[in-house]
Short mmCIF file of C-alpha atoms in Angstrom, two decimals:
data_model
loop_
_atom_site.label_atom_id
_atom_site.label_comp_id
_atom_site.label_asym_id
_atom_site.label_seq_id
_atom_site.Cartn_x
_atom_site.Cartn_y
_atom_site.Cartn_z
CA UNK A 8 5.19 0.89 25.69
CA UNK A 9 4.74 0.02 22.14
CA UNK A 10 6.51 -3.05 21.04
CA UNK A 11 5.88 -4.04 17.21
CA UNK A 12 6.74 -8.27 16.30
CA UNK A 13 7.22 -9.61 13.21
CA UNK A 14 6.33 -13.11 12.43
CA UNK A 15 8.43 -15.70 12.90
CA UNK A 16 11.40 -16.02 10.08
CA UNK A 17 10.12 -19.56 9.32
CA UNK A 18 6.90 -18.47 7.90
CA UNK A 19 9.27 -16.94 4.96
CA UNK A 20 11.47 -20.19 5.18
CA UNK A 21 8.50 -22.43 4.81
CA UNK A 22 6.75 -19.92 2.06
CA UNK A 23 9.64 -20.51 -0.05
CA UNK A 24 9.39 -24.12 -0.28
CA UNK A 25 5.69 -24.07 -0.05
CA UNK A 26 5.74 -26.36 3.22
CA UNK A 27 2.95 -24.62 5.13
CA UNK A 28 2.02 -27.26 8.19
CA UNK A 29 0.47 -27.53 11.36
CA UNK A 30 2.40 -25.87 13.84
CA UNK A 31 3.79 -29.17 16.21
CA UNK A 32 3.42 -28.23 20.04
CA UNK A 33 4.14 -30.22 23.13
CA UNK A 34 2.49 -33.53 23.18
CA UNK A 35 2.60 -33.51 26.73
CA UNK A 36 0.16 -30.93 27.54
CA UNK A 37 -3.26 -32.26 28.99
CA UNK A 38 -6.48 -31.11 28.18
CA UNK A 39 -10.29 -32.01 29.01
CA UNK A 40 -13.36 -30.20 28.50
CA UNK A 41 -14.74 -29.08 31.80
CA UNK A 42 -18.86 -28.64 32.46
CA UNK A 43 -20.28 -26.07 35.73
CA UNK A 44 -23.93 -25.27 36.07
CA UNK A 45 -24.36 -21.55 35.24
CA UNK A 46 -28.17 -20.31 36.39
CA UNK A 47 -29.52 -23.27 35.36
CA UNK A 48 -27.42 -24.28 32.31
CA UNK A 49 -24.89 -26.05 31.51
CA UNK A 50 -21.62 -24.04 30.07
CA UNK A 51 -18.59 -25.58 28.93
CA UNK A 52 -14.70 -24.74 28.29
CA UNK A 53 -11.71 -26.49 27.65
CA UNK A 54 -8.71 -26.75 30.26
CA UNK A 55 -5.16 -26.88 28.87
CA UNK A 56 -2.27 -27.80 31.54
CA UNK A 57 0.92 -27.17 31.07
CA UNK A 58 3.60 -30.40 31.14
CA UNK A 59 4.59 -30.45 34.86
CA UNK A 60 2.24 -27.60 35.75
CA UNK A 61 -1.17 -27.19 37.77
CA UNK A 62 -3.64 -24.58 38.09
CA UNK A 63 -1.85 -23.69 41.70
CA UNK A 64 1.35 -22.60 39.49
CA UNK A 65 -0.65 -20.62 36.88
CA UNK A 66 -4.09 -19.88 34.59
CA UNK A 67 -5.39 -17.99 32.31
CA UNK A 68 -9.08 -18.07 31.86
CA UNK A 69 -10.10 -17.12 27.97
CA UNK A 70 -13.09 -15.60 26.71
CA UNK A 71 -13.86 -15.93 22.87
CA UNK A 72 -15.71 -13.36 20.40
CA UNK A 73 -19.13 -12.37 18.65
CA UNK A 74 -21.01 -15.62 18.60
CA UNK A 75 -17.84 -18.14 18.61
CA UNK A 76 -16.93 -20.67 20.98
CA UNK A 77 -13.95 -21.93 22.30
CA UNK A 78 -12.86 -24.53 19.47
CA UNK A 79 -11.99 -20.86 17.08
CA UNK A 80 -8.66 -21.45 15.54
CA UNK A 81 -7.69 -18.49 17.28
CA UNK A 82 -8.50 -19.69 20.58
CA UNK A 83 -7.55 -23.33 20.07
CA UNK A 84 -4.05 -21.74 19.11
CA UNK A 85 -3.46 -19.23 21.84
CA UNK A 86 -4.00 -22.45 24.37
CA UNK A 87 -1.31 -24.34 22.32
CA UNK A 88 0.84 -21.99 22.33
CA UNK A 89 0.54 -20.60 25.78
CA UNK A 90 1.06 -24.24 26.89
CA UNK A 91 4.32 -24.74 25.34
CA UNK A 92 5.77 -21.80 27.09
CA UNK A 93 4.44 -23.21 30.81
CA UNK A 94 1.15 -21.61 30.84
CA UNK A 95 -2.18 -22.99 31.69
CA UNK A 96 -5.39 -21.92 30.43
CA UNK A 97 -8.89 -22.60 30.14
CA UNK A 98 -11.02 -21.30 27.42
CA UNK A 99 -15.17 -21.13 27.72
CA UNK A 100 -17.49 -21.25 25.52
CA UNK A 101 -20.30 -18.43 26.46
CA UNK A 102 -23.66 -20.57 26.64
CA UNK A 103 -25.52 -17.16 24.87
CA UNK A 104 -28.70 -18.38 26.27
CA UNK A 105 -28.35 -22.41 25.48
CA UNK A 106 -27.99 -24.85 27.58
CA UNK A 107 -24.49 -27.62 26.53
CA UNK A 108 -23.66 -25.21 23.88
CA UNK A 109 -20.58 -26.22 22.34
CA UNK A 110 -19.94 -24.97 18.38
CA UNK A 111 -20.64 -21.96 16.75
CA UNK A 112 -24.17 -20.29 17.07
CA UNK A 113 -26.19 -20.80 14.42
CA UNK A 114 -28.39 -17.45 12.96
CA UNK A 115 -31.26 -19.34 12.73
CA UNK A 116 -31.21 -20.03 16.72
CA UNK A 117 -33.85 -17.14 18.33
CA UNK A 118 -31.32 -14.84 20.57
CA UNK A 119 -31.97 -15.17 24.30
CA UNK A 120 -28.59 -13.43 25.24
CA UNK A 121 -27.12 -10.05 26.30
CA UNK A 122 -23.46 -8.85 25.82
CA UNK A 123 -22.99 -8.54 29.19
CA UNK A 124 -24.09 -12.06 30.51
CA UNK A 125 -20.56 -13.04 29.85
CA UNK A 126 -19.29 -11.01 32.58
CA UNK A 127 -21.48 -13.27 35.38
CA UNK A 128 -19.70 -16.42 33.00
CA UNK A 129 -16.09 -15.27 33.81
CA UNK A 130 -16.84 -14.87 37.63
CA UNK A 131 -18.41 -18.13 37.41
CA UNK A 132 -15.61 -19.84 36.15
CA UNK A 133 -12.93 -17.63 38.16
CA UNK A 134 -14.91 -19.28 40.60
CA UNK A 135 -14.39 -22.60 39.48
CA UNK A 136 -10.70 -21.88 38.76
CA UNK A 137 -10.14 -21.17 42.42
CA UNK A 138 -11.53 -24.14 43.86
CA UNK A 139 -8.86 -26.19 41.56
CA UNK A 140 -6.43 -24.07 43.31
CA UNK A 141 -5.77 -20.88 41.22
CA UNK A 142 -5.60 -18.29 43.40
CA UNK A 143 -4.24 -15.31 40.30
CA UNK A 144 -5.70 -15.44 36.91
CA UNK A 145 -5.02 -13.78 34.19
CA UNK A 146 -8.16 -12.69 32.08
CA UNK A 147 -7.65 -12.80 28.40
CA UNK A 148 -10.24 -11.96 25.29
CA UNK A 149 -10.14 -12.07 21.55
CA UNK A 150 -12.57 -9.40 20.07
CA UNK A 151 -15.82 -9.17 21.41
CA UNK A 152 -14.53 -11.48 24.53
CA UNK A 153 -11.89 -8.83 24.90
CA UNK A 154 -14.36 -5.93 25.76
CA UNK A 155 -15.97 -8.10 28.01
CA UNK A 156 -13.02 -8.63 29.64
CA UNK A 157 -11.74 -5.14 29.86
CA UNK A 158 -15.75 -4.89 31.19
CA UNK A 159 -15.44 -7.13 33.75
CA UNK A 160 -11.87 -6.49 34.95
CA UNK A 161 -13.01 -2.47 35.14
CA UNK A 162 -15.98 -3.20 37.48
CA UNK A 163 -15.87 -6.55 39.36
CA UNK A 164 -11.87 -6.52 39.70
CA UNK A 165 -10.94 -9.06 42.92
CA UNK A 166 -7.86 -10.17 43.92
CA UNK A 167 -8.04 -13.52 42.45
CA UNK A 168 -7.09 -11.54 39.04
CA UNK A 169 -3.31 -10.50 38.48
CA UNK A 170 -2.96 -9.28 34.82
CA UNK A 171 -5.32 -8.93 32.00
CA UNK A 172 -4.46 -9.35 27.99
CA UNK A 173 -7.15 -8.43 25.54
CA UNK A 174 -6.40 -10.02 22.07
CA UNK A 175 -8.15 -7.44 18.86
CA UNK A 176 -10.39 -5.89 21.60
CA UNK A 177 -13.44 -4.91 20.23
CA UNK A 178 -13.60 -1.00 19.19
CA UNK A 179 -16.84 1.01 18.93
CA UNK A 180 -18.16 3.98 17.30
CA UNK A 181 -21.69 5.39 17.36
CA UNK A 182 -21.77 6.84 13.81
CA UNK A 183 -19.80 3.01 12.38
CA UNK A 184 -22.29 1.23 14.42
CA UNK A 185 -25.07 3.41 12.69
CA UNK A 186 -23.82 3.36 9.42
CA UNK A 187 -23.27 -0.06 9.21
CA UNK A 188 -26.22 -1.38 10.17
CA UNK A 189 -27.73 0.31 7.85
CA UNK A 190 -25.97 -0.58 4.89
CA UNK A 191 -25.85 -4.60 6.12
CA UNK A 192 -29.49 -4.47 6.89
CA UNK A 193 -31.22 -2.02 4.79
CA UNK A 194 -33.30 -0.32 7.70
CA UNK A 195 -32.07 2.63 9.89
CA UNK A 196 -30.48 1.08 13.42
CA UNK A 197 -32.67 3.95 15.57
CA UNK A 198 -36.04 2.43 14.16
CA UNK A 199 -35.04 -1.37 15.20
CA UNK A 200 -33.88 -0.21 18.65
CA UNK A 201 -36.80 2.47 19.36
CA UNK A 202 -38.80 -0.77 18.84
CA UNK A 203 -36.67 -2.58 21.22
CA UNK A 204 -36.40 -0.38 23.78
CA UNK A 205 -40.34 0.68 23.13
CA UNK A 206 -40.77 -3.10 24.17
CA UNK A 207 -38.16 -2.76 27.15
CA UNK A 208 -39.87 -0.07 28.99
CA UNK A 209 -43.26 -1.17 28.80
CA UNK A 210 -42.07 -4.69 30.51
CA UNK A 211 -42.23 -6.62 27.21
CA UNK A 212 -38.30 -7.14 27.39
CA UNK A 213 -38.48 -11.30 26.50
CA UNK A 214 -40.67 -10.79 23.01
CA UNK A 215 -39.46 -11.88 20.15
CA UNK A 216 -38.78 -9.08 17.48
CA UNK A 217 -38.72 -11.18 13.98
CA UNK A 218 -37.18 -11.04 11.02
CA UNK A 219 -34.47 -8.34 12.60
CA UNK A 220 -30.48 -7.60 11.58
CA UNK A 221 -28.87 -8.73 14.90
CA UNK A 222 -24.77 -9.13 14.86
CA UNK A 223 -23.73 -10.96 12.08
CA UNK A 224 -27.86 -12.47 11.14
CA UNK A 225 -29.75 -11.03 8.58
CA UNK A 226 -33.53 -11.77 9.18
CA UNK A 227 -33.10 -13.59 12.56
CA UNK A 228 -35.22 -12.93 15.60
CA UNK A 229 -33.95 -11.85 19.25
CA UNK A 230 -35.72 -10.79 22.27
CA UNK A 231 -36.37 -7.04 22.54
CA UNK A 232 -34.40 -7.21 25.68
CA UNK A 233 -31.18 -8.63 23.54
CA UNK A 234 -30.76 -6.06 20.67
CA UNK A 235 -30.97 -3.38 23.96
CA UNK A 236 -28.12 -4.75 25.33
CA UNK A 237 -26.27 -5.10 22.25
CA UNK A 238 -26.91 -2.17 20.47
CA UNK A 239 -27.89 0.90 22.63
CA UNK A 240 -25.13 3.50 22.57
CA UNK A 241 -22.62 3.08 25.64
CA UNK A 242 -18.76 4.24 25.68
CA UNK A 243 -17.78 1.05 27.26
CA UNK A 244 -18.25 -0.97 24.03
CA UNK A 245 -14.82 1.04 23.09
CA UNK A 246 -12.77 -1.52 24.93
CA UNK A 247 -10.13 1.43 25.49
CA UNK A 248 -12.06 3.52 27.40
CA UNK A 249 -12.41 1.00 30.15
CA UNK A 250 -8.70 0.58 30.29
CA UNK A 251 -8.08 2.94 32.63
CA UNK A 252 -10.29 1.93 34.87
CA UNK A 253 -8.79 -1.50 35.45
CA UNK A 254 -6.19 -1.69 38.77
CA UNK A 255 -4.01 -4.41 37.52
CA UNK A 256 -1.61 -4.65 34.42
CA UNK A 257 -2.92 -4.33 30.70
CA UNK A 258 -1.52 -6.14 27.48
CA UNK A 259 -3.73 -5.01 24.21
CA UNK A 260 -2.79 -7.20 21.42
CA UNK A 261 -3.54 -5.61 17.81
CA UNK A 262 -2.50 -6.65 14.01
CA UNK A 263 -1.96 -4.89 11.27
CA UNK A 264 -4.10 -6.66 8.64
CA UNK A 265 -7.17 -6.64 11.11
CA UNK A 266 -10.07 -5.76 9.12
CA UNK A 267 -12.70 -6.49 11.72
CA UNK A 268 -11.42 -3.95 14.55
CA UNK A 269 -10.16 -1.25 12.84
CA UNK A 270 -7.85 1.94 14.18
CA UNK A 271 -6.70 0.16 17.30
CA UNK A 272 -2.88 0.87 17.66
CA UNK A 273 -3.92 4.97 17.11
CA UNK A 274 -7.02 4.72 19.66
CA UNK A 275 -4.34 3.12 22.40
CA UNK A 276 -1.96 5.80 21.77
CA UNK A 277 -3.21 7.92 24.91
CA UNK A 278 -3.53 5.17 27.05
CA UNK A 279 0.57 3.54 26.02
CA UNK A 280 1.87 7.28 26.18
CA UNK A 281 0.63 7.48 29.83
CA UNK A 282 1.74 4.06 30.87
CA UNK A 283 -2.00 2.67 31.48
CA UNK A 284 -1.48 -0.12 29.42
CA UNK A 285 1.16 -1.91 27.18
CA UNK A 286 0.42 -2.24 23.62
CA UNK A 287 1.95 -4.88 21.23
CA UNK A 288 0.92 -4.40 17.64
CA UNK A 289 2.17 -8.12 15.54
CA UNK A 290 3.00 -7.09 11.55
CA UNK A 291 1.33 -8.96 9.20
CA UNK A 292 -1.14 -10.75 11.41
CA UNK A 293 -4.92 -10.79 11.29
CA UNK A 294 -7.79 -10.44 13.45
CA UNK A 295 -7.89 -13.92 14.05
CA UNK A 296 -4.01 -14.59 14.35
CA UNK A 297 -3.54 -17.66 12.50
CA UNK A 298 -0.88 -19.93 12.20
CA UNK A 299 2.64 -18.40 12.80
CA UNK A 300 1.32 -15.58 14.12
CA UNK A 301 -0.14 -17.22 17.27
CA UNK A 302 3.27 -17.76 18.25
CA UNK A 303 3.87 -14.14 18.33
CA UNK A 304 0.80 -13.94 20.23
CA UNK A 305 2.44 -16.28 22.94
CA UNK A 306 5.68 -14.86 23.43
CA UNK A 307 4.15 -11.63 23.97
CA UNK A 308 2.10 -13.10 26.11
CA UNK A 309 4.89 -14.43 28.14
CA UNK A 310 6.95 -11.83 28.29
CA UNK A 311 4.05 -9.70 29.97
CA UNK A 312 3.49 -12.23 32.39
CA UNK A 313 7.06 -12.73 33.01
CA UNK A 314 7.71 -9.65 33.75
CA UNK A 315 6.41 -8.07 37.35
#
């Protein structure tokens, strides 16, 4: 199913009148910023509970994108939003190889981390979630965090998980990823990751490779081991061809003025026409949802959730 949502009228109401504000929500939420020891680090996220609500009645763990953290406007909104409809959620911040890491990453920090640590994060904090009591989750992920979501609901799937959302999933191509790098970083992607994976084999997986492109930093440095994980070709960086290997129901969230994943309405079209997952595509929003258009977000949110 294909449903397509239009912003709220009240963005055009408040256009008009040029009385763009921050969107009130339910002072009677709770939050608190919540600390586990993850193999020997400290990793953080932020609980949001619903007014007369608990954990028992509902979650909704939340897994941010490329180098963010859990304080993204995008993320910050989806838990204020999701709250005001009954729904409580906790969003982590991936500790990408530091230990208390709260805030963006900053380029200049060496990288330590791989894309798929995240997925031994979420079962850490599913973990966590059902000692407090929640016995079905719902995974969500914006971007990045959305293919390692898809990731980890397609191979470590476990009861404990009832319905998954992925919010701008990331997308992948071999020739974009190719391209691109090259034209951000002025050096062919197959030299930088025969190096890498030159370092890999040979057992030199932790050494530093130096003034390197890696994600969005120009002349950073990351362990060999990193840019492997990160950049080697593998179909399961195309968030939807892991969709249909996930046993429980699938929301994919896309806009239509995302410029960061591109082409992902047309390249869930196989997957909505034979019912493996629901697609909602919100007009007008961006990758990053913002303002009104987290409220879309929400309700479409709860209406897959609401519905069994």
């Amino acid at each position: 199913m294909v449903m397509f949502r239009k912003a709220q009228s009240l963005i055009w109401s408040l256009a008009i009148f040029g009385l763009f504000t921050t969107i009130n929500h339910d002072a009677s939420a709770e939050e608190r910023n919540v600390s586990i020891k993850h193999d020997g680090l400290t990793v953080n996220a932020h609980l949001v509970t619903a007014e007369d609500s608990s954990l028992s009645d509902n979650a909704i763990l939340i897994t941010h994108g490329t180098l963010g953290h859990n304080g993204m406007e995008v993320i910050k909104g989806a838990q204020a939003t999701l709250a005001d409809r009954g729904y409580n959620s906790l969003a982590l911040t991936l500790n990408l190889g530091l230990d208390n890491r709260t805030g963006p990453y900053d380029c200049k920090t060496p990288h330590t981390h791989k894309h798929l640590d995240a997925l031994d994060e979420i079962g850490a904090w599913l973990d966590w979630l059902k000692t407090q009591g929640a016995s079905k989750v719902t995974l969500m992920g914006h971007s990045r965090g959305g293919n390692q979501t898809a990731w980890f609901a397609a191979e470590r799937l476990s009861d404990q998980i009832a319905k998954v959302v992925l919010l701008a999933p990331q997308t992948w191509d071999e020739t974009l990823e190719t391209n691109g790098y090259e034209k951000r970083y002025g050096v062919p992607l197959a030299q930088v990751l025969a190096t890498a994976q030159g370092l890999v084999d040979v057992g030199k997986g932790q050494e530093m490779m130096e003034k390197i492109g890696f994600i969005y930093c120009p002349d950073s440095s990351a362990q060999a081991a990193s840019f492997v994980s990160y950049y080697t070709p593998d179909q399961r960086m195309h968030t939807p061809n892991l969709i249909s290997k996930i046993k429980v129901p699938v929301l994919v969230i896309a806009a239509t003025e995302d410029q960061v994943v591109k082409g992902l309405p047309e390249a869930m079209g196989p997957l909505v026409s034979s019912e493996e997952a629901q697609l909602v595509v919100i007009d007008g929003a961006s990758h990053s949802f913002l303002d009104f258009y987290a409220e879309d977000v929400a309700d479409a949110v709860d209406e897959f959730l609401s519905t069994e």
